[in-house]
PDB file of C-alpha atoms and ligand atoms in Angstrom:
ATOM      1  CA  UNK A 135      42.480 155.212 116.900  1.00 65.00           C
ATOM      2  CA  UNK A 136      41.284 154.006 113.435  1.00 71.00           C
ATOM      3  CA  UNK A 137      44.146 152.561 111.092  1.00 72.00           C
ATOM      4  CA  UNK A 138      43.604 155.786 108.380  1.00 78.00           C
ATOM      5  CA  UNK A 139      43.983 158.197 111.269  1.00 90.00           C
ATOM      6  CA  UNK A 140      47.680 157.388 111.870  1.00 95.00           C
ATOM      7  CA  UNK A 141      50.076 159.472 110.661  1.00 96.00           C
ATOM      8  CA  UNK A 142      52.952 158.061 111.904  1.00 97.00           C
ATOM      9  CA  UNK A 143      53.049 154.907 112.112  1.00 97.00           C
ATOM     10  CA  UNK A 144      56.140 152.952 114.426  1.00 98.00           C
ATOM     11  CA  UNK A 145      56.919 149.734 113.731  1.00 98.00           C
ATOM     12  CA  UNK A 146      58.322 147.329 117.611  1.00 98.00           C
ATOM     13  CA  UNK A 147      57.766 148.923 121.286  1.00 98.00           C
ATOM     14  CA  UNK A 148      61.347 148.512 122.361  1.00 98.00           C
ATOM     15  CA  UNK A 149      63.079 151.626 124.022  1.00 95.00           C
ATOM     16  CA  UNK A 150      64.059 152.798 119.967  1.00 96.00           C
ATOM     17  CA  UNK A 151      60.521 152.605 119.405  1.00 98.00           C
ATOM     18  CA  UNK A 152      58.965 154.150 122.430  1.00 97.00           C
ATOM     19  CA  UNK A 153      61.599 156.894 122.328  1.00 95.00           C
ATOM     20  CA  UNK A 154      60.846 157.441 119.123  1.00 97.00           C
ATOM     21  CA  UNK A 155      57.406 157.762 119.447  1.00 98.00           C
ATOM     22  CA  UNK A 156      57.877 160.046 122.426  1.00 95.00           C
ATOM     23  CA  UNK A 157      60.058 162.889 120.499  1.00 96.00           C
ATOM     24  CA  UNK A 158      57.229 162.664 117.534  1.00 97.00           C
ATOM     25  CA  UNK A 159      54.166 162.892 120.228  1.00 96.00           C
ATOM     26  CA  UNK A 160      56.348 165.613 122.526  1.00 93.00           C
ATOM     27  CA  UNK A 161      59.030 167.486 120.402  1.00 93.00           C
ATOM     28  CA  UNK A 162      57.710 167.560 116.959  1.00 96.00           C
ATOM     29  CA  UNK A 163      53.604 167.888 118.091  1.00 97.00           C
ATOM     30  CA  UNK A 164      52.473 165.088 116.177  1.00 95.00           C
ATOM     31  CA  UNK A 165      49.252 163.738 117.555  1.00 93.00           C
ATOM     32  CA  UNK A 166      48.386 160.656 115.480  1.00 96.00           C
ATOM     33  CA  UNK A 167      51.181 158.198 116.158  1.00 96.00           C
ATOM     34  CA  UNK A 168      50.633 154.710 116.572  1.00 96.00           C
ATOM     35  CA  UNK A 169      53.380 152.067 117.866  1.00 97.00           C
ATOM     36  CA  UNK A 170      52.703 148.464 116.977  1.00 97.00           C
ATOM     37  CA  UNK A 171      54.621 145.127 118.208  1.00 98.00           C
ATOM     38  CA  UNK A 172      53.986 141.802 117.272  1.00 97.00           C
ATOM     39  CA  UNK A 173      54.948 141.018 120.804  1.00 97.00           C
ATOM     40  CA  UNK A 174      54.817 142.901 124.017  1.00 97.00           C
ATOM     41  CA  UNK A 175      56.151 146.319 124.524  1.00 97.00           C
ATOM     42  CA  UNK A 176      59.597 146.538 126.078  1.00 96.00           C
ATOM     43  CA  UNK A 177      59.835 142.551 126.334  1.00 97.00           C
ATOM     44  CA  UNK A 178      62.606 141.334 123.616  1.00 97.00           C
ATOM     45  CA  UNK A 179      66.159 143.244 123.562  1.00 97.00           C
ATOM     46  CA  UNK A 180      65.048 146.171 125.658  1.00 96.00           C
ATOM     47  CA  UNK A 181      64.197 143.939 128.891  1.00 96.00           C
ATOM     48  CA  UNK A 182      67.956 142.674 128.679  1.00 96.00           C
ATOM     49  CA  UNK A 183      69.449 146.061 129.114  1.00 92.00           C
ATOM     50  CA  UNK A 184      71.852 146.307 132.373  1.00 88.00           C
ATOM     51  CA  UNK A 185      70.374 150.081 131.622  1.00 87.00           C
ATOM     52  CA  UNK A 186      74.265 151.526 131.824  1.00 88.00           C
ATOM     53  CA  UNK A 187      74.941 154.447 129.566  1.00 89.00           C
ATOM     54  CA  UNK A 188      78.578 155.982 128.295  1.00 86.00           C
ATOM     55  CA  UNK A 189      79.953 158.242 126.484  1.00 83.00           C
ATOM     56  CA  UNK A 190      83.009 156.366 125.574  1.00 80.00           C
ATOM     57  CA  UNK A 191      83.499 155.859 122.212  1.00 80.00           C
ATOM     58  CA  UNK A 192      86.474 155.796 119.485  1.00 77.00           C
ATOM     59  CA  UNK A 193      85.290 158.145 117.380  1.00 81.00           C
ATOM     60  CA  UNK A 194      83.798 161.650 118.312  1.00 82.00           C
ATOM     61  CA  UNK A 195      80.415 161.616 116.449  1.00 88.00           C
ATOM     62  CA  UNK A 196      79.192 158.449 118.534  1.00 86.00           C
ATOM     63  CA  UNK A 197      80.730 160.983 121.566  1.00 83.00           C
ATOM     64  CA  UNK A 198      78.812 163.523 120.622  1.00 87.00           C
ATOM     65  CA  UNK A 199      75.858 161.180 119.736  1.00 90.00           C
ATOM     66  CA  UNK A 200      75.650 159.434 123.314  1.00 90.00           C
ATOM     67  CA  UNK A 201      75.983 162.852 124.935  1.00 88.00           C
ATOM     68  CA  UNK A 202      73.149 163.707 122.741  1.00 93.00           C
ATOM     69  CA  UNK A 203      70.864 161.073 124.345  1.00 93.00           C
ATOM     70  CA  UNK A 204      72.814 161.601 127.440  1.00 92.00           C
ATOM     71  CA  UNK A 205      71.373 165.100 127.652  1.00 93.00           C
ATOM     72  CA  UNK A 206      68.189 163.817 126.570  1.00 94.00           C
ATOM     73  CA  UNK A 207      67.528 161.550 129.609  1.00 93.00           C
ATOM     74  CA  UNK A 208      68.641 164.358 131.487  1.00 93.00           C
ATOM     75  CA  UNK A 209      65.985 166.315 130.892  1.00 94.00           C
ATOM     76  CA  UNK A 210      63.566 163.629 131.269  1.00 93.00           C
ATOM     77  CA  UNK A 211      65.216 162.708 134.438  1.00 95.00           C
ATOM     78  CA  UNK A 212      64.190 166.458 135.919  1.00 95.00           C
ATOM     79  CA  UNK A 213      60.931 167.274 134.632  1.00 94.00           C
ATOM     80  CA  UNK A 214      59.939 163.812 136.035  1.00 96.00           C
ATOM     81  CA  UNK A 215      61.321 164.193 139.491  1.00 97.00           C
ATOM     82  CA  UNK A 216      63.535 161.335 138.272  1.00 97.00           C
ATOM     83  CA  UNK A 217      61.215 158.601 137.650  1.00 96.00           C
ATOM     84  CA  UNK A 218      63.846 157.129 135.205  1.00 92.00           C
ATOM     85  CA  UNK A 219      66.052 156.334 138.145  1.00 93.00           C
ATOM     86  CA  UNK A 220      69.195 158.369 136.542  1.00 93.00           C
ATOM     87  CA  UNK A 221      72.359 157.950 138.289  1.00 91.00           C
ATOM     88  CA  UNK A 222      75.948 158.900 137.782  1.00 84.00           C
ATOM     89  CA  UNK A 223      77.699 156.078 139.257  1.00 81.00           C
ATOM     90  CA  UNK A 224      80.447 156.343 136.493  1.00 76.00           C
ATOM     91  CA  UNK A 225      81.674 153.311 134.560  1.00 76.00           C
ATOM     92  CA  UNK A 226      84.353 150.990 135.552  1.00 76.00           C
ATOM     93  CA  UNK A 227      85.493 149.617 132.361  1.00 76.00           C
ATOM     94  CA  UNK A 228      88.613 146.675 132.569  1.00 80.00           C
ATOM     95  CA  UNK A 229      90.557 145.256 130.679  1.00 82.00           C
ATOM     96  CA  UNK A 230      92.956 142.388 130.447  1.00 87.00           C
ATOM     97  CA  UNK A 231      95.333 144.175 128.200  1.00 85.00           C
ATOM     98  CA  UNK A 232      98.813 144.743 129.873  1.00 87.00           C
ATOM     99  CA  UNK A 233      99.233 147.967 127.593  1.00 87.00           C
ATOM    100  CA  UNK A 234      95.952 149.534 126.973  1.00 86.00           C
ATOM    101  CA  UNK A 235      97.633 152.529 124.998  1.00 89.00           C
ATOM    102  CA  UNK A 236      95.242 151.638 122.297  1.00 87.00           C
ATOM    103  CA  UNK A 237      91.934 151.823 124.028  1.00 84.00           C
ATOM    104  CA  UNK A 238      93.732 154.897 125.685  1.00 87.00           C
ATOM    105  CA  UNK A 239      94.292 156.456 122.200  1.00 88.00           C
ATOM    106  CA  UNK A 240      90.611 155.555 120.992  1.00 85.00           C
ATOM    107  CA  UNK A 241      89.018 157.387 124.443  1.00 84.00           C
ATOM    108  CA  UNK A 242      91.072 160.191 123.756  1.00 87.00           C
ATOM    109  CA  UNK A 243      89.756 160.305 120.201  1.00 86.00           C
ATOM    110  CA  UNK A 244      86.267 160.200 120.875  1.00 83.00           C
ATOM    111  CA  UNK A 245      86.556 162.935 123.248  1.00 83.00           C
ATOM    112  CA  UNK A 246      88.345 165.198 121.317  1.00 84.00           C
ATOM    113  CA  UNK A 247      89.996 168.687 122.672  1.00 85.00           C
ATOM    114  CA  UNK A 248      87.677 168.064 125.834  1.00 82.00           C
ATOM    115  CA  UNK A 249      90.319 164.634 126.630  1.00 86.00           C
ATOM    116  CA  UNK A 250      92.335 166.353 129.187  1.00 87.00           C
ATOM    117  CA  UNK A 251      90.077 167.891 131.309  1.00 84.00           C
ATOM    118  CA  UNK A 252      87.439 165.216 130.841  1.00 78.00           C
ATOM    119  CA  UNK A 253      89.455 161.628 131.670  1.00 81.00           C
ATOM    120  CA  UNK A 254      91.081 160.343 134.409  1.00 77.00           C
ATOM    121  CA  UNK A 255      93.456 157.558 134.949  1.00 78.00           C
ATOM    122  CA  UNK A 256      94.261 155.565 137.458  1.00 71.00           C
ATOM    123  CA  UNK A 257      97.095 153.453 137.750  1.00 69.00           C
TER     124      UNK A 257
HETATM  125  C1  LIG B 825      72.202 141.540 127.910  1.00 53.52           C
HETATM  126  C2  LIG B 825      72.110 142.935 127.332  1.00 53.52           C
HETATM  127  C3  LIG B 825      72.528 144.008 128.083  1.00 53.52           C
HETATM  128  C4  LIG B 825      72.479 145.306 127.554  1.00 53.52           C
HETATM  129  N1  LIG B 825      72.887 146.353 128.328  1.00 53.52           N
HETATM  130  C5  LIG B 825      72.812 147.614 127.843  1.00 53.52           C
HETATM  131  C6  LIG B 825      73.173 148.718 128.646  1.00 53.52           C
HETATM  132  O1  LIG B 825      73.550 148.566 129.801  1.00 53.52           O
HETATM  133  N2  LIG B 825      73.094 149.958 128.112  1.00 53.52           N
HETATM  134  C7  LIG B 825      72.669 150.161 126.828  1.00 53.52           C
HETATM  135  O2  LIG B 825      72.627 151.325 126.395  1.00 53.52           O
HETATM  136  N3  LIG B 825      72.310 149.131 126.034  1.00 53.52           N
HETATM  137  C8  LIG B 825      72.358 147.875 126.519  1.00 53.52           C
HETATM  138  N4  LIG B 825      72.001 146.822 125.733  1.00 53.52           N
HETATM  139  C9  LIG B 825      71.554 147.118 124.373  1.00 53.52           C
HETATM  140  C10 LIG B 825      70.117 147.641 124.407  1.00 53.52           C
HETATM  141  O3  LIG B 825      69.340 146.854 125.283  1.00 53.52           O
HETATM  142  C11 LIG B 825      69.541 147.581 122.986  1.00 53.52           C
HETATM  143  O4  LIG B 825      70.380 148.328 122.115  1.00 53.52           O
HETATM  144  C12 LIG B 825      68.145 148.187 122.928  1.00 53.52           C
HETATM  145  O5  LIG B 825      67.311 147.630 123.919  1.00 53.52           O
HETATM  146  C13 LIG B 825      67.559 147.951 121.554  1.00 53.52           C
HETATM  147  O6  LIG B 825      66.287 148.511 121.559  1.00 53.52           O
HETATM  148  P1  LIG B 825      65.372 148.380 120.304  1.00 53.52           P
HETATM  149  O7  LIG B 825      64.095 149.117 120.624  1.00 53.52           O
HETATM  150  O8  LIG B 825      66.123 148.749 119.088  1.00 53.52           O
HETATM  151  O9  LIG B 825      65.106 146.807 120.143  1.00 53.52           O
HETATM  152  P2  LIG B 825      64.103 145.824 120.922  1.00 53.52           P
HETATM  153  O10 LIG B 825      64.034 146.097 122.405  1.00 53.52           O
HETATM  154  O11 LIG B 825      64.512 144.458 120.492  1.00 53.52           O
HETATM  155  O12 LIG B 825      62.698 146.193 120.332  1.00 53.52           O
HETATM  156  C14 LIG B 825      62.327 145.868 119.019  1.00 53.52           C
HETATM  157  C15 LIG B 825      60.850 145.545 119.048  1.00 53.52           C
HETATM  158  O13 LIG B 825      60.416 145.389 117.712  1.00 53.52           O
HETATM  159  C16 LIG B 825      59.492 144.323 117.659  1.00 53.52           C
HETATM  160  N5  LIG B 825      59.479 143.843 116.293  1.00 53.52           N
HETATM  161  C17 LIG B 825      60.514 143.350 115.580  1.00 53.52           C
HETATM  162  N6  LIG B 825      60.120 143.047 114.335  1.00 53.52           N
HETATM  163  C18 LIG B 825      58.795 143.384 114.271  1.00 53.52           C
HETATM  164  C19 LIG B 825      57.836 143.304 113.235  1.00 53.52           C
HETATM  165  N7  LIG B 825      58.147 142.820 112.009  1.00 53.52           N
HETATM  166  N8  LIG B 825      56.571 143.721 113.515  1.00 53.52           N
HETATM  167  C20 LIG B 825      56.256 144.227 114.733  1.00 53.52           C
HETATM  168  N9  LIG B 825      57.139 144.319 115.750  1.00 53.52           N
HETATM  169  C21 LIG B 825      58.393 143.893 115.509  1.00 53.52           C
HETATM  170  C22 LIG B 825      60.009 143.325 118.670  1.00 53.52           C
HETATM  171  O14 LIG B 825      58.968 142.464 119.127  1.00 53.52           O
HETATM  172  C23 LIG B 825      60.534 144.249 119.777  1.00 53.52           C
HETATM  173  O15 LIG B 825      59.575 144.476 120.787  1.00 53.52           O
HETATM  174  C24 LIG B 825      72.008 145.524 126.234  1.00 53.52           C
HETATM  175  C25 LIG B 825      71.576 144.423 125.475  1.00 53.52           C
HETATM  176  C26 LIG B 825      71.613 143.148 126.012  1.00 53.52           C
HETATM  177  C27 LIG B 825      71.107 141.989 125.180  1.00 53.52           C
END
């Protein structure tokens, strides 16, 4: 591809990048997009990922945000025959705090009226 063909041009080849360039190429139709790195793709921040994924968050736009992408992978993970490896092993999160009322208070925020029926303690 010559450099006055791009249209879109997007700048590191980390998962934001690639993903990016995906939804422009797939979603939106746009043909001439070009992803540069000054280093190799999927090599700096993105090869450190324990590649985990939640929905837990204190406030209900980053809820809605990771269900967003959530649903997102979904779809990948079924057109592809699950090439992405998708799982739903759940999330163990821990914590040292005796009374965790305030991380309790902060799920139930970002989850909004779906809290009840959504979380599940365990003593
Ligand atoms: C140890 C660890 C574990 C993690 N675990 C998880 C997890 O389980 N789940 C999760 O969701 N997230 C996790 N994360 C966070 C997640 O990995 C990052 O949020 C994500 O990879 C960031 O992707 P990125 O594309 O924004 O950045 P990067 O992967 O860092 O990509 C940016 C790219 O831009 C390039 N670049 C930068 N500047 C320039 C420039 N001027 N010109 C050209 N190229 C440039 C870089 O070379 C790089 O390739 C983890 C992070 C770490 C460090």
């Amino acid at each position: 591809m010559k450099t006055n063909d791009v249209e879109i041009l997007v700048i590191g080849a980390g998962i934001v990048g690639i993903a990016t360039a995906y939804y422009m190429a797939v979603q939106h139709k746009r043909s001439r997009v070009l992803i540069v790195d000054e280093g190799q793709p999927m090599a700096l921040t993105s090869a450190q990922s324990g590649e985990n994924y939640r929905n837990w968050w204190p406030h209900p736009t980053m809820a809605d945000f990771t269900n967003h992408s959530t649903d997102l992978m979904e779809e990948i993970a079924r057109r592809s025959d699950n090439r992405i490896h998708m799982t739903r092993r759940g999330y163990l999160l821990v914590t040292r705090e005796e009374k965790p009322e305030e991380l309790l208070q902060q799920l139930y925020a970002g989850y909004g009226p779906q809290a009840e029926k959504l979380i599940r303690l365990h003593e």
